[in-house]
Amino acid sequence: MKTNNRCTVKDVARVAGVSKGTVDRVIHNRGDVSEESMQKVLQAIKEINYKPNLHASLLASNKHFRIAVMLPDYKKGEYWEVPNLCINDIRKDVADMNIIIETYPYNQFDHRSFDGKAEEMMASGPDAVLIAPVFLENAKRLTEKMDALKIPYIFIDLNVEDTNYLAYFGMPLFESGYLGASLLLGPGRESGPEEIGHFQIRRDNSNQSSGNIVRREGFMGYIREKHPDCRVYDECLLPYDKEYNFAVLDAFFEKHPGVDKLAMFNSRAYTVAEYLRERNLSHKILLGYDLLAVNKEFLKSGQINYLISQRTDMQMYKGIKALCDYLVFSNVSDCRDNYMPMDILTAYNIDYYTSEIVVFNF
Amino acid sequence: MKTNNRCTVKDVARVAGVSKGTVDRVIHNRGDVSEESMQKVLQAIKEINYKPNLHASLLASNKHFRIAVMLPDYKKGEYWEVPNLCINDIRKDVADMNIIIETYPYNQFDHRSFDGKAEEMMASGPDAVLIAPVFLENAKRLTEKMDALKIPYIFIDLNVEDTNYLAYFGMPLFESGYLGASLLLGPGRESGPEEIGHFQIRRDNSNQSSGNIVRREGFMGYIREKHPDCRVYDECLLPYDKEYNFAVLDAFFEKHPGVDKLAMFNSRAYTVAEYLRERNLSHKILLGYDLLAVNKEFLKSGQINYLISQRTDMQMYKGIKALCDYLVFSNVSDCRDNYMPMDILTAYNIDYYTSEIVVFNF
DNA sequence: TTAAATTCCGTGCACGTGCACGGATTTTTT
DNA sequence: AAAAAATCCGTGCACGTGCACGGAATTTAA
């Protein structure tokens, strides 16, 4: 416990032989400074390695930044629950830094809902925006308005190409499919034919971006490269119709009794896991994505063998952090497209898969 | 961008009908306050939901906390390199919070070095200490001195039982062995005999804590439970003697030609990986621990199939954060023993295994 | 040569909290 | 009853930066 001795504007002023007002004008290049004084001040700053005191600065300039967040709304246990819930934590974490977060949740199945919330959001006049752009076209239209007003924005989870986004944080989709195949087939596998089942969920809205297609490409890429004699059978399920799905799966396994390895490229692996449990087919290996609570249960009970996950809360934190850096310091990260780690989860490491976030602002 | 309107001590004073000095005395319960005023102030604080302004506080009480860090010194590419290097980042990240980090690196092969650095460290009079206690006995003796001076301390990576540590951050060793076995044997394996090789590194200093023994127990636990007809053969290597090790391995595989799955419970899987490459034995499955640069290379080239890793930098961040919370707010986390996630790394997700740290303090 | 405009710069207050000092009131002692 | 002690509390300055105001010095206009 000792006392501070970092140098201040007053020190800079003394060294430069000017007043602290002049130093201030130089630092915030606010004009009204002669070239001579400017050079003296810059020299002094460098000489004594002056760094502004964040606390004094934040205290004196008593301003708040407002960040708007547009995420899909959610039902309990669904994919978007975690990012939504973690907003509250983030809010607390950045409150001390004079940053206010406002949310504009939209219906992920209704693009008009997105447009409505976007309008509402723009009307509030935010300083920066974070968006999960489920509706690519609508999001793209929104970017044009933000560009016009010079409001910086960041994409989460999905990316909208050819826009002026400040940064993007998400999973590498192709690679996550590739990784999935490598897990399902395992290392040291002798070559030879093998049958694999792939179940997708039918989508009705073609405007929605579908990362699953890219994942499947990655998956097939691995198989083509490493085990070209493997065969993948696709089948289509429905989001919530258990009876229908069970019938489809019964038919599928009757037709393909040799299929022991199963993959799903969305977050609904629990659908098939439920089937495997009820039909006593636990020997089949099932791979899924995203750590929903129900997926976690099936992972622990053995119906799901691998889950590939990313820390969705981390996307949020990194996104907000990037916006803060931009707003407060005009810092733009050198890396626009940021891919999150792909975490491999099994029954034996899932219990220790806790939050990795460290926030140092008290 | 709008202006702040959070309430201040002045507001509390007004509501409570006292002066801000009295409010201050209540907040820091520094005595000299009548029971009556105390109650009025507490009531007022609750009523208007007063939260102190961190920046004003940090600015006014111009004090610095000093945290001492005792880690093993390292050679490039070794296990302790990452924690050591990340200290510099942490230092920057906490500098704005009036926290100074001082390091006392010791020789991890010489317990007298530990004692010497410990003495030096204690002489400097730190406010808190973070320790990686490679030498359990020596660390234990150090804790007694720190207890006497009421200096809080935290353990990293290894834990010293029966001490008053504030918190511990590390990998769950037993479970990491259990997980390793589950990966090596894979899901959906039919029961039947199988031979597994385990290579340890000879240690000469019994005072050094050895997590590897616990890891092996976890490994064997899985095999006993799930695949009791598997057989594990142990073999002993030396840290740096390539010629000796190759001879040992040659003999081992001549004796046990059926062994195709290999495990090492320390960070030196690269030793065996090098052998496998030179002898063209890439079909054997090798499991190791800890993401050294050289292990990463062998992972990508296929000689190592699985690495189980933890984010060692995260240990450091969480440890320092816990100390900060204690020093600044007297906050003690409800959880003393904190186990880090066990990350499964393969050739196909390693490239995206980047730092997950988000620091919000600017 | 004087007045007006321009350029440049110093002064001083505000932000909200920590803390030292000393004053006012009450209680205890002699 | 007077003096001493103890208890309680208000005032005011300091922390380092942001920013507004106005003054001094210089240049331009009249």
Short mmCIF file of N, CA, C and O in Angstrom, two decimals, chain B residues 82-134:
data_model
loop_
_atom_site.label_atom_id
_atom_site.label_comp_id
_atom_site.label_asym_id
_atom_site.label_seq_id
_atom_site.Cartn_x
_atom_site.Cartn_y
_atom_site.Cartn_z
N VAL B 82 3.70 -19.54 -20.37
CA VAL B 82 2.46 -18.78 -20.57
C VAL B 82 2.05 -17.98 -19.32
O VAL B 82 1.81 -16.77 -19.41
N PRO B 83 1.97 -18.64 -18.17
CA PRO B 83 1.61 -17.85 -16.98
C PRO B 83 2.57 -16.70 -16.74
O PRO B 83 2.16 -15.59 -16.37
N ASN B 84 3.84 -16.92 -16.95
CA ASN B 84 4.81 -15.85 -16.74
C ASN B 84 4.61 -14.70 -17.71
O ASN B 84 4.59 -13.53 -17.32
N LEU B 85 4.42 -15.06 -18.99
CA LEU B 85 4.26 -14.00 -19.98
C LEU B 85 2.98 -13.20 -19.75
O LEU B 85 2.94 -12.00 -19.98
N CYS B 86 1.96 -13.88 -19.30
CA CYS B 86 0.69 -13.17 -19.19
C CYS B 86 0.69 -12.20 -18.02
O CYS B 86 -0.20 -11.35 -17.93
N ILE B 87 1.67 -12.31 -17.16
CA ILE B 87 1.75 -11.34 -16.06
C ILE B 87 1.86 -9.92 -16.60
O ILE B 87 1.26 -8.99 -16.06
N ASN B 88 2.59 -9.77 -17.68
CA ASN B 88 2.77 -8.43 -18.23
C ASN B 88 1.45 -7.84 -18.71
O ASN B 88 1.18 -6.66 -18.54
N ASP B 89 0.63 -8.70 -19.31
CA ASP B 89 -0.68 -8.23 -19.75
C ASP B 89 -1.53 -7.84 -18.54
O ASP B 89 -2.18 -6.80 -18.53
N ILE B 90 -1.51 -8.70 -17.56
CA ILE B 90 -2.32 -8.43 -16.37
C ILE B 90 -1.87 -7.13 -15.74
O ILE B 90 -2.67 -6.31 -15.31
N ARG B 91 -0.57 -6.97 -15.70
CA ARG B 91 -0.03 -5.75 -15.10
C ARG B 91 -0.64 -4.51 -15.74
O ARG B 91 -1.11 -3.59 -15.06
N LYS B 92 -0.66 -4.51 -17.07
CA LYS B 92 -1.26 -3.37 -17.78
C LYS B 92 -2.74 -3.26 -17.44
O LYS B 92 -3.27 -2.17 -17.25
N ASP B 93 -3.40 -4.41 -17.41
CA ASP B 93 -4.85 -4.39 -17.25
C ASP B 93 -5.27 -3.86 -15.88
O ASP B 93 -6.37 -3.35 -15.73
N VAL B 94 -4.45 -4.05 -14.88
CA VAL B 94 -4.85 -3.61 -13.54
C VAL B 94 -4.18 -2.31 -13.13
O VAL B 94 -4.46 -1.79 -12.05
N ALA B 95 -3.31 -1.80 -13.98
CA ALA B 95 -2.57 -0.59 -13.62
C ALA B 95 -3.52 0.56 -13.32
O ALA B 95 -3.30 1.32 -12.38
N ASP B 96 -4.58 0.66 -14.11
CA ASP B 96 -5.53 1.75 -13.91
C ASP B 96 -6.29 1.62 -12.60
O ASP B 96 -6.96 2.55 -12.18
N MET B 97 -6.20 0.44 -12.01
CA MET B 97 -6.92 0.25 -10.75
C MET B 97 -6.02 0.37 -9.55
O MET B 97 -6.32 -0.14 -8.47
N ASN B 98 -4.89 1.03 -9.76
CA ASN B 98 -3.97 1.26 -8.65
C ASN B 98 -3.45 -0.04 -8.06
O ASN B 98 -3.35 -0.18 -6.84
N ILE B 99 -3.16 -1.00 -8.93
CA ILE B 99 -2.64 -2.27 -8.44
C ILE B 99 -1.30 -2.54 -9.11
O ILE B 99 -1.17 -2.46 -10.33
N ILE B 100 -0.31 -2.84 -8.29
CA ILE B 100 1.03 -3.08 -8.78
C ILE B 100 1.38 -4.54 -8.59
O ILE B 100 1.16 -5.10 -7.51
N ILE B 101 1.91 -5.17 -9.62
CA ILE B 101 2.27 -6.59 -9.53
C ILE B 101 3.77 -6.72 -9.55
O ILE B 101 4.44 -6.18 -10.44
N GLU B 102 4.31 -7.44 -8.56
CA GLU B 102 5.74 -7.68 -8.50
C GLU B 102 6.01 -9.17 -8.53
O GLU B 102 5.34 -9.95 -7.85
N THR B 103 7.01 -9.57 -9.32
CA THR B 103 7.23 -11.01 -9.51
C THR B 103 8.48 -11.49 -8.77
O THR B 103 9.47 -10.77 -8.66
N TYR B 104 8.41 -12.71 -8.30
CA TYR B 104 9.53 -13.37 -7.61
C TYR B 104 9.68 -14.77 -8.17
O TYR B 104 9.29 -15.75 -7.55
N PRO B 105 10.24 -14.87 -9.38
CA PRO B 105 10.35 -16.18 -10.02
C PRO B 105 11.39 -17.06 -9.33
O PRO B 105 12.45 -16.58 -8.93
N TYR B 106 11.06 -18.34 -9.18
CA TYR B 106 12.01 -19.25 -8.52
C TYR B 106 12.32 -20.43 -9.43
O TYR B 106 11.61 -20.71 -10.38
N ASN B 107 13.38 -21.11 -9.09
CA ASN B 107 13.80 -22.28 -9.86
C ASN B 107 12.96 -23.48 -9.44
O ASN B 107 13.01 -23.91 -8.29
N GLN B 108 12.23 -24.02 -10.40
CA GLN B 108 11.29 -25.09 -10.03
C GLN B 108 11.99 -26.41 -9.71
O GLN B 108 11.32 -27.40 -9.39
N PHE B 109 13.30 -26.45 -9.86
CA PHE B 109 14.02 -27.68 -9.54
C PHE B 109 14.83 -27.54 -8.26
O PHE B 109 15.58 -28.44 -7.89
N ASP B 110 14.69 -26.38 -7.59
CA ASP B 110 15.53 -26.13 -6.42
C ASP B 110 14.69 -25.48 -5.32
O ASP B 110 14.36 -24.30 -5.41
N HIS B 111 14.41 -26.24 -4.30
CA HIS B 111 13.51 -25.71 -3.27
C HIS B 111 14.15 -24.59 -2.48
O HIS B 111 13.47 -23.75 -1.90
N ARG B 112 15.50 -24.56 -2.45
CA ARG B 112 16.14 -23.45 -1.75
C ARG B 112 15.90 -22.15 -2.49
O ARG B 112 15.77 -21.08 -1.89
N SER B 113 15.82 -22.23 -3.80
CA SER B 113 15.48 -21.04 -4.59
C SER B 113 14.11 -20.52 -4.19
O SER B 113 13.91 -19.31 -4.04
N PHE B 114 13.20 -21.45 -3.99
CA PHE B 114 11.86 -21.04 -3.54
C PHE B 114 11.94 -20.29 -2.22
O PHE B 114 11.38 -19.20 -2.06
N ASP B 115 12.66 -20.89 -1.27
CA ASP B 115 12.77 -20.27 0.05
C ASP B 115 13.39 -18.88 -0.05
O ASP B 115 12.94 -17.93 0.60
N GLY B 116 14.43 -18.77 -0.85
CA GLY B 116 15.11 -17.49 -0.99
C GLY B 116 14.18 -16.42 -1.54
O GLY B 116 14.09 -15.31 -1.00
N LYS B 117 13.48 -16.76 -2.61
CA LYS B 117 12.57 -15.79 -3.21
C LYS B 117 11.43 -15.47 -2.25
O LYS B 117 10.94 -14.33 -2.21
N ALA B 118 11.01 -16.45 -1.50
CA ALA B 118 9.92 -16.23 -0.55
C ALA B 118 10.34 -15.19 0.48
O ALA B 118 9.57 -14.28 0.83
N GLU B 119 11.57 -15.33 0.93
CA GLU B 119 12.06 -14.39 1.94
C GLU B 119 12.12 -12.97 1.37
O GLU B 119 11.64 -12.00 1.96
N GLU B 120 12.70 -12.89 0.18
CA GLU B 120 12.78 -11.61 -0.52
C GLU B 120 11.39 -10.99 -0.67
O GLU B 120 11.17 -9.81 -0.41
N MET B 121 10.46 -11.84 -1.08
CA MET B 121 9.09 -11.39 -1.29
C MET B 121 8.48 -10.85 0.00
O MET B 121 7.92 -9.74 0.01
N MET B 122 8.65 -11.60 1.07
CA MET B 122 8.06 -11.18 2.34
C MET B 122 8.69 -9.87 2.83
O MET B 122 8.02 -9.02 3.41
N ALA B 123 9.98 -9.73 2.54
CA ALA B 123 10.67 -8.52 2.97
C ALA B 123 10.09 -7.28 2.28
O ALA B 123 10.13 -6.17 2.83
N SER B 124 9.56 -7.46 1.09
CA SER B 124 9.03 -6.31 0.36
C SER B 124 7.67 -5.87 0.90
O SER B 124 7.16 -4.83 0.50
N GLY B 125 7.09 -6.71 1.75
CA GLY B 125 5.82 -6.32 2.37
C GLY B 125 4.67 -6.16 1.43
O GLY B 125 4.10 -5.07 1.30
N PRO B 126 4.29 -7.20 0.71
CA PRO B 126 3.19 -7.10 -0.24
C PRO B 126 1.83 -7.05 0.46
O PRO B 126 1.72 -7.41 1.63
N ASP B 127 0.82 -6.59 -0.25
CA ASP B 127 -0.53 -6.57 0.31
C ASP B 127 -1.24 -7.89 0.10
O ASP B 127 -2.18 -8.21 0.81
N ALA B 128 -0.78 -8.64 -0.90
CA ALA B 128 -1.39 -9.95 -1.18
C ALA B 128 -0.40 -10.75 -2.03
O ALA B 128 0.50 -10.17 -2.65
N VAL B 129 -0.58 -12.07 -2.06
CA VAL B 129 0.38 -12.92 -2.73
C VAL B 129 -0.34 -13.99 -3.56
O VAL B 129 -1.37 -14.53 -3.13
N LEU B 130 0.22 -14.25 -4.74
CA LEU B 130 -0.25 -15.35 -5.58
C LEU B 130 0.89 -16.33 -5.77
O LEU B 130 1.99 -15.94 -6.16
N ILE B 131 0.65 -17.61 -5.50
CA ILE B 131 1.73 -18.59 -5.51
C ILE B 131 1.38 -19.83 -6.31
O ILE B 131 0.27 -20.35 -6.19
N ALA B 132 2.34 -20.30 -7.10
CA ALA B 132 2.26 -21.64 -7.68
C ALA B 132 3.17 -22.52 -6.83
O ALA B 132 4.39 -22.46 -6.97
N PRO B 133 2.61 -23.31 -5.93
CA PRO B 133 3.41 -23.97 -4.89
C PRO B 133 3.98 -25.31 -5.34
O PRO B 133 3.52 -26.36 -4.90
N VAL B 134 4.98 -25.26 -6.20
CA VAL B 134 5.58 -26.50 -6.68
C VAL B 134 6.17 -27.29 -5.51
O VAL B 134 6.08 -28.52 -5.48
#
